[in-house]
Amino acid sequence: MKFYGKGIPGADPEKLTGRLIVVEGLDGSGRSTQISLLVDWLEDNGHATATTGLNRSNLVSNEIRTAKEGHKMSKKTFTLFYATDFMDQLEHIILPSLRAGATVLADRYIYTPIARGLVRGLDREWLEKLYAVAVIPDLIFYLNVDSYISIERNLEQRSELDYWESGMDMGLANDISDSFTLYQQRMGNEFENMADRYGFITINGNRSIAQVNGNMRKRINKAFAIETNRLRKVMRRSG
Amino acid sequence: MMENTEITGRLIVVEGLDGSGKSTQIELLRKWFLSNNIKVAFTEWNSSELVKRAMRRGKKKRLFTPTTFSLLHATDFADRYERQMLPYLKAGYIVLADRYKYTALARDCGRGCDSEWVENLYDFAIKPHIALFFRIPLDTAITRVMDGRNVIKFYEAGMDMGFSENEVESFRIFQGKVSEEYEKIVEKYALKVIDGTRPIKEQQETVRKIVEKSIDLKKYRYRGTERVVK
């Protein structure tokens, strides 16, 4: 595997024998549902997996949560705090799992924090250099959903819209749902701009869970031959 | 690094190894400004409320890697920069900073981080109007820090790097690396070097001379409002 830039000091990319699959997409695009289905599928087929996501680090995730409640971080501070969280997981979960040969599924990766910085007016080069220590994934899925679906799923799941995921810090609109729509549109534009640059595989996330998952499995299978012929035959017979 | 042309205030930073005497000197400078009715603000390394808990916990449980240690300090810096430095600089104050981005460069690179990567983290920070480096020999620094205490903290001693099992030995090796990095920085950024082995009063006279020469202090006096003496 390779790093985008010089990588983490002392980490040898040659020793990373696992695979890294990233799932990106707006809030409510179905990332976590899809990842849990992929985990089951991969493990059924005998592949060890590890999962990771944003704001889950042992080091700072609780502190970020507290700071977010206060709504008092500047955009640069916010970006650096999130980067700390990301790097902690990169070094303590992603790299060790890749070294052990596991398939790592990342529920968002560096692209969400880069997009968040970009929509807030931060410099692209600064953001890219900041995240250049990250390892280049094998596959990057981008679940593309219409914003009305994204709003529906958010309201169904947590019965309110999140302050930050609605970009309320940016002063885009007076009420949270207008702000959410505007913010998610801007994030979506940044993801679309990034698609070519980083080689995203764009998946239509408006379709059913099973259809989206089938689509992703096909891509993963093509890249890594997850379902061996023998297993497929067994499955067909038993099915 | 950001240009400092649009800033009406003035930024003075002090740098040096632990034990170099820089904090004493900046405090004496602050007192001098206060007694001359000059608008002054002070900020010090690693002091923001925002990351305090994370920093304490990370240190206690030894969770840091060189990369995350570097990033959390950059987070602290960004927070203080936007709260404690920029507003004062824009309001025409003299801001005194006990350690600035050069500390990050020296320590993080001493831990093996890539210098370009660290430079990029701090590229939003303005170039200080005056940057002083208090130079002392490594042995003097070690002696001063060890004097009156028998414990050096884990990260302070660079124990995370596995240089040595012995804390004092590790501290010496790590400070040696930091010192080497500082010397590169002194050259690259043309920091003004003060001989930290001279008597305190003598150093302070040198510092005040440098300040008077490059800053027209009259411009930074309080006008209109009377200062409330705390």
Coordinates of C-alpha atoms in Angstrom, one line a residue:
Chain A
M1 CA 0.0 0.0 0.0
K2 CA 1.0 3.6 -0.3
F3 CA 0.6 6.9 1.6
Y4 CA -0.7 10.0 0.0
G5 CA 2.4 11.9 1.2
K6 CA 5.3 10.9 3.3
G7 CA 3.2 8.9 5.7
I8 CA 3.4 8.3 9.4
P9 CA 6.9 8.5 10.8
G10 CA 8.3 5.0 11.0
A11 CA 5.4 3.2 9.3
D12 CA 6.5 0.9 6.5
P13 CA 3.9 0.7 3.7
E14 CA 5.4 -2.6 2.5
K15 CA 4.2 -4.3 5.6
L16 CA 0.6 -3.3 5.1
T17 CA -0.8 -6.5 3.6
G18 CA -4.5 -5.9 4.4
R19 CA -7.1 -4.0 2.4
L20 CA -8.7 -0.7 3.1
I21 CA -12.3 0.0 1.9
V22 CA -13.7 3.4 2.5
V23 CA -17.4 4.3 2.5
E24 CA -18.1 8.1 2.1
G25 CA -21.3 9.9 1.8
L26 CA -23.5 12.6 3.3
D27 CA -25.3 12.2 6.6
G28 CA -28.1 9.7 6.1
S29 CA -26.6 8.2 2.9
G30 CA -26.7 4.8 4.6
R31 CA -23.0 4.3 5.1
S32 CA -23.2 2.5 8.5
T33 CA -26.0 0.1 7.3
Q34 CA -24.0 -0.8 4.2
I35 CA -20.8 -1.3 6.2
S36 CA -22.4 -3.7 8.7
L37 CA -23.8 -5.8 5.8
L38 CA -20.4 -5.8 4.2
V39 CA -18.7 -6.9 7.4
D40 CA -21.1 -9.9 7.7
W41 CA -20.5 -10.8 4.1
L42 CA -16.7 -10.6 4.3
E43 CA -16.6 -12.6 7.5
D44 CA -19.0 -15.2 6.1
N45 CA -16.4 -15.6 3.4
G46 CA -13.6 -16.0 5.9
H47 CA -12.1 -12.5 5.8
A48 CA -11.1 -10.8 9.0
T49 CA -12.4 -7.3 9.3
A50 CA -11.9 -4.2 11.3
T51 CA -14.1 -1.1 11.3
T52 CA -13.3 2.5 11.9
G53 CA -15.1 5.9 11.6
L54 CA -14.8 9.5 12.4
N55 CA -14.8 10.7 16.0
R56 CA -14.3 7.3 17.6
S57 CA -10.8 7.7 18.9
N58 CA -9.8 6.7 22.3
L59 CA -7.7 9.8 22.6
V60 CA -10.0 12.7 21.9
S61 CA -13.5 11.6 20.8
N62 CA -15.2 12.5 24.2
E63 CA -13.4 15.8 24.3
I64 CA -14.6 16.7 20.7
R65 CA -18.1 15.8 21.7
T66 CA -17.9 18.1 24.7
A67 CA -16.4 20.9 22.6
K68 CA -19.1 20.6 19.9
E69 CA -21.8 21.0 22.5
G70 CA -20.4 24.4 23.4
H71 CA -20.4 25.4 19.7
K72 CA -17.3 27.5 20.3
M73 CA -14.6 26.1 18.1
S74 CA -13.2 28.1 15.2
K75 CA -13.0 26.2 11.9
K76 CA -9.3 25.7 12.1
T77 CA -9.4 24.4 15.6
F78 CA -12.3 22.1 14.7
T79 CA -10.3 20.8 11.7
L80 CA -7.2 20.1 13.7
F81 CA -9.1 18.5 16.6
Y82 CA -10.8 16.2 14.1
A83 CA -7.4 15.4 12.5
T84 CA -6.1 14.4 15.9
D85 CA -9.0 12.0 16.2
F86 CA -8.4 10.6 12.7
M87 CA -4.7 10.1 13.2
D88 CA -5.2 8.3 16.5
Q89 CA -7.4 5.8 14.7
L90 CA -5.1 5.6 11.7
E91 CA -2.2 4.6 14.0
H92 CA -4.0 2.5 16.5
I93 CA -6.7 0.7 14.4
I94 CA -6.2 1.1 10.7
L95 CA -2.4 0.6 10.4
P96 CA -2.2 -2.3 12.8
S97 CA -5.2 -4.1 11.2
L98 CA -3.6 -3.6 7.7
R99 CA -0.4 -5.0 9.0
A100 CA -2.2 -8.0 10.3
G101 CA -3.7 -8.5 6.9
A102 CA -7.3 -7.6 7.8
T103 CA -9.9 -5.9 5.6
V104 CA -10.5 -2.5 7.1
L105 CA -13.9 -0.8 6.5
A106 CA -13.9 2.9 7.2
D107 CA -17.1 4.7 7.8
R108 CA -15.8 8.0 6.3
Y109 CA -12.1 8.8 6.0
I110 CA -10.1 11.9 5.1
Y111 CA -12.6 13.1 2.5
T112 CA -15.3 14.1 4.8
P113 CA -13.0 16.3 7.0
I114 CA -11.4 17.7 3.8
A115 CA -14.9 18.6 2.4
R116 CA -16.0 20.1 5.7
G117 CA -12.9 22.3 5.7
L118 CA -13.4 23.3 2.1
V119 CA -17.1 24.4 2.5
R120 CA -15.9 26.5 5.4
G121 CA -13.4 28.3 3.2
L122 CA -10.2 26.6 4.3
D123 CA -7.4 26.2 1.8
R124 CA -7.4 23.0 -0.2
E125 CA -3.6 22.6 -0.2
W126 CA -3.5 23.1 3.6
L127 CA -6.1 20.4 4.1
E128 CA -4.5 18.0 1.7
K129 CA -1.1 18.3 3.2
L130 CA -2.6 17.9 6.7
Y131 CA -4.1 14.5 5.7
A132 CA -1.1 13.4 3.5
V133 CA 0.0 11.0 6.2
A134 CA -3.0 8.8 5.4
V135 CA -2.7 5.5 3.6
I136 CA -4.3 5.4 0.1
P137 CA -7.4 3.1 0.2
D138 CA -7.9 0.3 -2.2
L139 CA -11.6 1.2 -2.8
I140 CA -13.5 4.4 -2.0
F141 CA -17.2 4.2 -2.3
Y142 CA -19.2 7.4 -2.4
L143 CA -22.9 6.9 -1.6
N144 CA -24.7 9.6 -3.5
V145 CA -28.2 10.4 -2.2
D146 CA -30.6 13.2 -2.8
S147 CA -30.9 15.6 0.0
Y148 CA -34.6 15.0 0.6
I149 CA -33.8 11.3 1.3
S150 CA -30.9 12.3 3.6
I151 CA -33.2 14.6 5.6
E152 CA -35.9 11.9 5.9
R153 CA -33.4 9.4 7.2
N154 CA -31.9 11.8 9.7
L155 CA -35.3 12.7 11.0
E156 CA -36.3 9.0 11.2
Q157 CA -33.2 8.0 13.0
R158 CA -32.4 10.7 15.5
S159 CA -35.6 12.7 15.3
E160 CA -33.6 15.9 15.0
L161 CA -31.0 17.4 12.7
D162 CA -27.5 17.7 14.0
Y163 CA -26.1 21.2 14.5
W164 CA -22.8 20.6 12.8
E165 CA -24.1 18.3 10.1
S166 CA -26.4 21.1 9.3
G167 CA -23.6 23.6 9.0
M168 CA -25.3 25.9 11.6
D169 CA -21.9 27.4 12.5
M170 CA -21.7 28.8 9.0
G171 CA -24.7 31.1 9.1
L172 CA -26.2 29.8 5.9
A173 CA -29.8 30.1 6.9
N174 CA -32.1 31.1 9.8
D175 CA -33.6 27.7 10.4
I176 CA -31.9 24.4 10.8
S177 CA -33.6 22.5 8.0
D178 CA -32.8 25.1 5.4
S179 CA -29.3 25.2 6.7
F180 CA -29.1 21.4 6.5
T181 CA -30.2 21.4 2.9
L182 CA -27.8 24.1 1.9
Y183 CA -24.9 22.6 3.8
Q184 CA -25.4 19.1 2.5
Q185 CA -25.6 20.5 -1.1
R186 CA -22.3 22.2 -0.6
M187 CA -20.8 19.0 0.9
G188 CA -22.2 17.0 -2.0
N189 CA -20.5 19.4 -4.5
E190 CA -17.2 19.0 -2.8
F191 CA -17.5 15.2 -2.9
E192 CA -18.3 15.4 -6.6
N193 CA -15.3 17.6 -7.2
M194 CA -13.2 15.1 -5.3
A195 CA -14.5 12.0 -7.1
D196 CA -12.0 12.1 -10.0
R197 CA -9.2 13.4 -8.0
Y198 CA -9.3 10.5 -5.5
G199 CA -10.9 7.9 -7.7
F200 CA -14.3 7.5 -5.9
I201 CA -16.7 4.8 -7.0
T202 CA -20.0 6.6 -7.0
I203 CA -22.9 4.5 -6.0
N204 CA -26.6 5.6 -6.4
G205 CA -27.6 5.6 -2.7
N206 CA -31.2 6.4 -3.4
R207 CA -31.9 2.7 -4.3
S208 CA -32.8 0.0 -1.8
I209 CA -30.4 -1.2 0.9
A210 CA -30.1 -4.6 -0.9
Q211 CA -29.5 -3.1 -4.3
V212 CA -26.8 -0.7 -3.0
N213 CA -25.1 -3.5 -1.1
G214 CA -25.2 -5.8 -4.1
N215 CA -23.6 -3.1 -6.2
M216 CA -20.8 -2.7 -3.6
R217 CA -20.2 -6.4 -3.2
K218 CA -19.8 -6.7 -7.0
R219 CA -17.1 -4.1 -7.0
I220 CA -15.3 -5.5 -4.0
N221 CA -15.5 -9.0 -5.5
K222 CA -14.1 -7.8 -8.7
A223 CA -11.1 -6.2 -6.9
F224 CA -10.4 -9.0 -4.4
A225 CA -12.3 -12.2 -5.4
I226 CA -14.0 -12.4 -2.0
E227 CA -16.4 -15.2 -3.0
T228 CA -14.3 -18.0 -4.3
N229 CA -16.0 -20.3 -6.9
R230 CA -16.1 -23.2 -4.5
L231 CA -18.0 -21.2 -1.9
R232 CA -20.4 -19.8 -4.4
K233 CA -21.3 -23.3 -5.6
V234 CA -21.9 -24.4 -2.0
M235 CA -24.1 -21.4 -1.5
R236 CA -26.1 -22.1 -4.6
R237 CA -26.6 -25.7 -3.7
S238 CA -27.7 -24.9 -0.2
G239 CA -29.7 -22.0 -1.3
Chain B
M1 CA 3.8 31.7 7.3
M2 CA 1.2 34.5 7.2
E3 CA 2.5 38.0 6.6
N4 CA 1.9 40.4 9.5
T5 CA 1.3 43.6 7.5
E6 CA -2.4 44.0 8.3
I7 CA -1.9 43.7 12.0
T8 CA -1.7 46.9 14.1
G9 CA -0.5 45.1 17.2
R10 CA 2.9 43.6 17.8
L11 CA 3.8 39.9 18.5
I12 CA 6.8 39.1 20.6
V13 CA 7.7 35.4 21.2
V14 CA 10.3 33.7 23.3
E15 CA 11.7 30.3 22.5
G16 CA 14.4 28.0 24.1
L17 CA 15.0 24.7 25.8
D18 CA 13.2 24.0 29.1
G19 CA 15.3 25.7 31.7
S20 CA 16.6 28.4 29.3
G21 CA 15.0 31.2 31.4
K22 CA 12.7 32.5 28.7
S23 CA 9.6 32.5 30.9
T24 CA 11.4 34.6 33.5
Q25 CA 12.4 37.1 30.8
I26 CA 9.0 37.4 29.2
E27 CA 7.4 38.0 32.6
L28 CA 9.9 40.8 33.3
L29 CA 9.1 42.3 29.9
R30 CA 5.4 42.1 30.7
K31 CA 6.0 43.9 34.0
W32 CA 7.9 46.6 32.3
F33 CA 5.1 47.2 29.7
L34 CA 2.5 47.3 32.5
S35 CA 4.4 49.9 34.4
N36 CA 4.6 52.0 31.3
N37 CA 0.9 51.8 30.6
I38 CA 1.3 49.7 27.5
K39 CA -1.4 47.5 26.2
V40 CA -0.1 44.0 26.7
A41 CA -1.6 40.4 26.5
F42 CA 0.1 37.2 27.3
T43 CA -0.4 33.6 26.2
E44 CA 1.5 30.4 26.9
W45 CA 2.1 27.1 25.2
N46 CA -0.4 24.3 25.8
S47 CA -2.8 26.2 27.9
S48 CA -6.2 26.3 26.1
E49 CA -9.2 25.1 28.0
L50 CA -10.5 23.3 24.9
V51 CA -7.9 20.5 24.8
K52 CA -6.8 20.5 28.4
R53 CA -8.7 17.4 29.4
A54 CA -7.6 15.5 26.3
M55 CA -4.0 16.5 26.8
R56 CA -4.0 15.4 30.5
R57 CA -5.7 12.1 29.8
G58 CA -3.5 11.4 26.8
K59 CA -0.4 12.0 28.8
K60 CA -1.6 10.1 31.8
K61 CA -2.5 7.0 29.8
R62 CA 0.3 7.5 27.4
L63 CA -1.9 7.4 24.3
F64 CA 0.1 9.7 22.1
T65 CA 2.1 9.0 19.0
P66 CA 4.4 11.7 17.6
T67 CA 1.7 12.6 15.0
T68 CA -1.2 12.9 17.5
F69 CA 1.0 14.7 20.0
S70 CA 1.8 17.2 17.3
L71 CA -1.8 17.6 16.2
L72 CA -3.2 18.1 19.6
H73 CA -0.7 20.8 20.3
A74 CA -1.6 22.4 17.0
T75 CA -5.2 22.3 18.0
D76 CA -4.3 24.0 21.3
F77 CA -2.3 26.6 19.4
A78 CA -5.1 27.3 16.8
D79 CA -7.6 27.8 19.7
R80 CA -5.4 30.2 21.5
Y81 CA -4.3 31.9 18.3
E82 CA -7.9 32.8 17.4
R83 CA -9.0 33.7 21.0
Q84 CA -6.0 35.1 22.8
M85 CA -3.7 36.3 20.1
L86 CA -5.5 37.6 17.0
P87 CA -8.2 39.7 18.7
Y88 CA -5.5 41.5 20.8
L89 CA -3.2 41.9 17.8
K90 CA -6.0 43.4 15.8
A91 CA -6.9 45.7 18.7
G92 CA -3.4 47.1 18.7
Y93 CA -1.9 45.3 21.7
I94 CA 1.5 43.9 22.2
V95 CA 1.1 40.2 22.5
L96 CA 3.7 38.2 24.4
A97 CA 3.8 34.5 23.6
D98 CA 5.8 32.1 25.8
R99 CA 6.6 29.6 23.0
Y100 CA 5.2 29.8 19.5
K101 CA 5.2 27.5 16.4
Y102 CA 9.0 27.1 16.7
T103 CA 8.5 25.0 19.7
A104 CA 6.3 22.6 17.7
L105 CA 8.8 22.5 15.0
A106 CA 11.7 21.7 17.4
R107 CA 9.8 19.1 19.4
D108 CA 7.8 17.4 16.7
C109 CA 10.8 17.1 14.4
G110 CA 12.8 16.0 17.4
R111 CA 10.3 13.1 17.5
G112 CA 10.7 12.3 13.9
C113 CA 7.7 14.2 12.3
D114 CA 8.3 15.5 8.8
S115 CA 9.2 19.2 9.0
E116 CA 7.2 20.2 6.0
W117 CA 4.2 18.6 7.5
V118 CA 4.6 20.4 10.8
E119 CA 5.2 23.7 8.9
N120 CA 2.0 23.2 7.1
L121 CA 0.0 22.8 10.3
Y122 CA 1.1 26.2 11.5
D123 CA 1.0 28.1 8.2
F124 CA -1.9 30.3 9.4
A125 CA 0.2 31.8 12.2
I126 CA 1.7 35.2 11.5
K127 CA 5.4 35.9 11.6
P128 CA 6.3 37.4 14.9
H129 CA 7.6 40.9 15.0
I130 CA 10.2 39.9 17.4
A131 CA 11.3 36.3 18.1
L132 CA 13.9 35.7 20.8
F133 CA 15.8 32.5 21.3
F134 CA 17.4 32.0 24.7
R135 CA 20.4 29.8 24.0
I136 CA 22.0 27.8 26.8
P137 CA 24.3 24.7 26.7
L138 CA 22.5 21.4 26.9
D139 CA 24.1 20.5 30.3
T140 CA 23.0 23.8 31.8
A141 CA 19.5 23.2 30.6
I142 CA 19.4 19.6 32.1
T143 CA 20.9 20.8 35.4
R144 CA 18.4 23.7 35.7
V145 CA 15.4 21.4 35.0
M146 CA 16.6 18.7 37.4
D147 CA 17.5 21.1 40.1
G148 CA 14.9 20.8 42.9
R149 CA 12.9 18.0 41.4
N150 CA 13.5 14.3 41.1
V151 CA 10.9 13.4 38.5
I152 CA 10.8 14.2 34.8
K153 CA 7.5 13.6 33.2
F154 CA 7.1 10.8 30.6
Y155 CA 6.6 13.0 27.5
E156 CA 8.8 15.8 28.8
A157 CA 11.6 13.3 28.9
G158 CA 10.7 11.9 25.4
M159 CA 10.2 8.5 27.0
D160 CA 7.6 7.7 24.3
M161 CA 10.5 7.5 21.8
G162 CA 12.3 4.7 23.5
F163 CA 15.6 6.5 23.5
S164 CA 16.5 5.0 26.9
E165 CA 14.9 3.2 29.8
N166 CA 16.5 5.8 32.1
E167 CA 14.4 9.0 32.4
V168 CA 17.3 11.4 32.9
E169 CA 19.2 9.7 30.0
S170 CA 16.2 9.9 27.8
F171 CA 15.6 13.5 28.7
R172 CA 19.2 14.3 27.7
I173 CA 18.9 12.6 24.4
F174 CA 15.6 14.1 23.6
Q175 CA 16.6 17.6 24.6
G176 CA 19.7 17.1 22.5
K177 CA 17.6 16.5 19.4
V178 CA 15.3 19.4 20.2
S179 CA 18.3 21.6 20.6
E180 CA 19.6 20.6 17.2
E181 CA 16.2 21.4 15.6
Y182 CA 16.2 24.7 17.4
E183 CA 19.5 25.6 15.9
K184 CA 18.2 24.9 12.4
I185 CA 15.2 27.1 13.2
V186 CA 17.3 30.0 14.6
E187 CA 19.0 30.1 11.2
K188 CA 16.0 29.6 9.0
Y189 CA 13.8 32.1 10.7
A190 CA 16.5 34.5 11.9
L191 CA 15.5 34.3 15.6
K192 CA 17.4 36.8 17.8
V193 CA 19.7 34.9 20.0
I194 CA 20.1 35.9 23.7
D195 CA 22.8 34.3 25.8
G196 CA 20.8 32.6 28.5
T197 CA 23.8 32.0 30.7
R198 CA 24.2 35.7 31.4
P199 CA 22.7 37.2 34.6
I200 CA 19.0 37.7 34.5
K201 CA 19.1 41.5 34.8
E202 CA 21.7 41.8 32.0
Q203 CA 19.5 39.6 29.7
Q204 CA 16.5 41.7 30.4
E205 CA 18.4 44.9 29.5
T206 CA 19.3 43.3 26.2
V207 CA 15.7 42.2 25.6
R208 CA 14.3 45.7 26.4
K209 CA 16.9 47.3 24.1
I210 CA 15.8 45.0 21.2
V211 CA 12.2 45.8 21.9
E212 CA 12.6 49.5 22.0
K213 CA 14.7 49.5 18.9
S214 CA 12.1 47.7 16.8
I215 CA 8.8 48.8 18.3
D216 CA 7.7 52.4 18.8
L217 CA 6.3 51.8 22.3
K218 CA 4.5 55.1 22.6
K219 CA 2.0 53.9 20.0
Y220 CA 0.9 51.1 22.2
R221 CA -0.1 53.1 25.3
Y222 CA -3.6 53.0 26.6
R223 CA -5.5 56.0 25.3
G224 CA -8.8 57.3 26.6
T225 CA -9.7 54.6 29.0
E226 CA -7.9 54.3 32.3
R227 CA -6.4 50.9 32.8
V228 CA -7.7 48.9 35.8
V229 CA -4.8 47.7 37.8
K230 CA -5.3 44.2 39.0

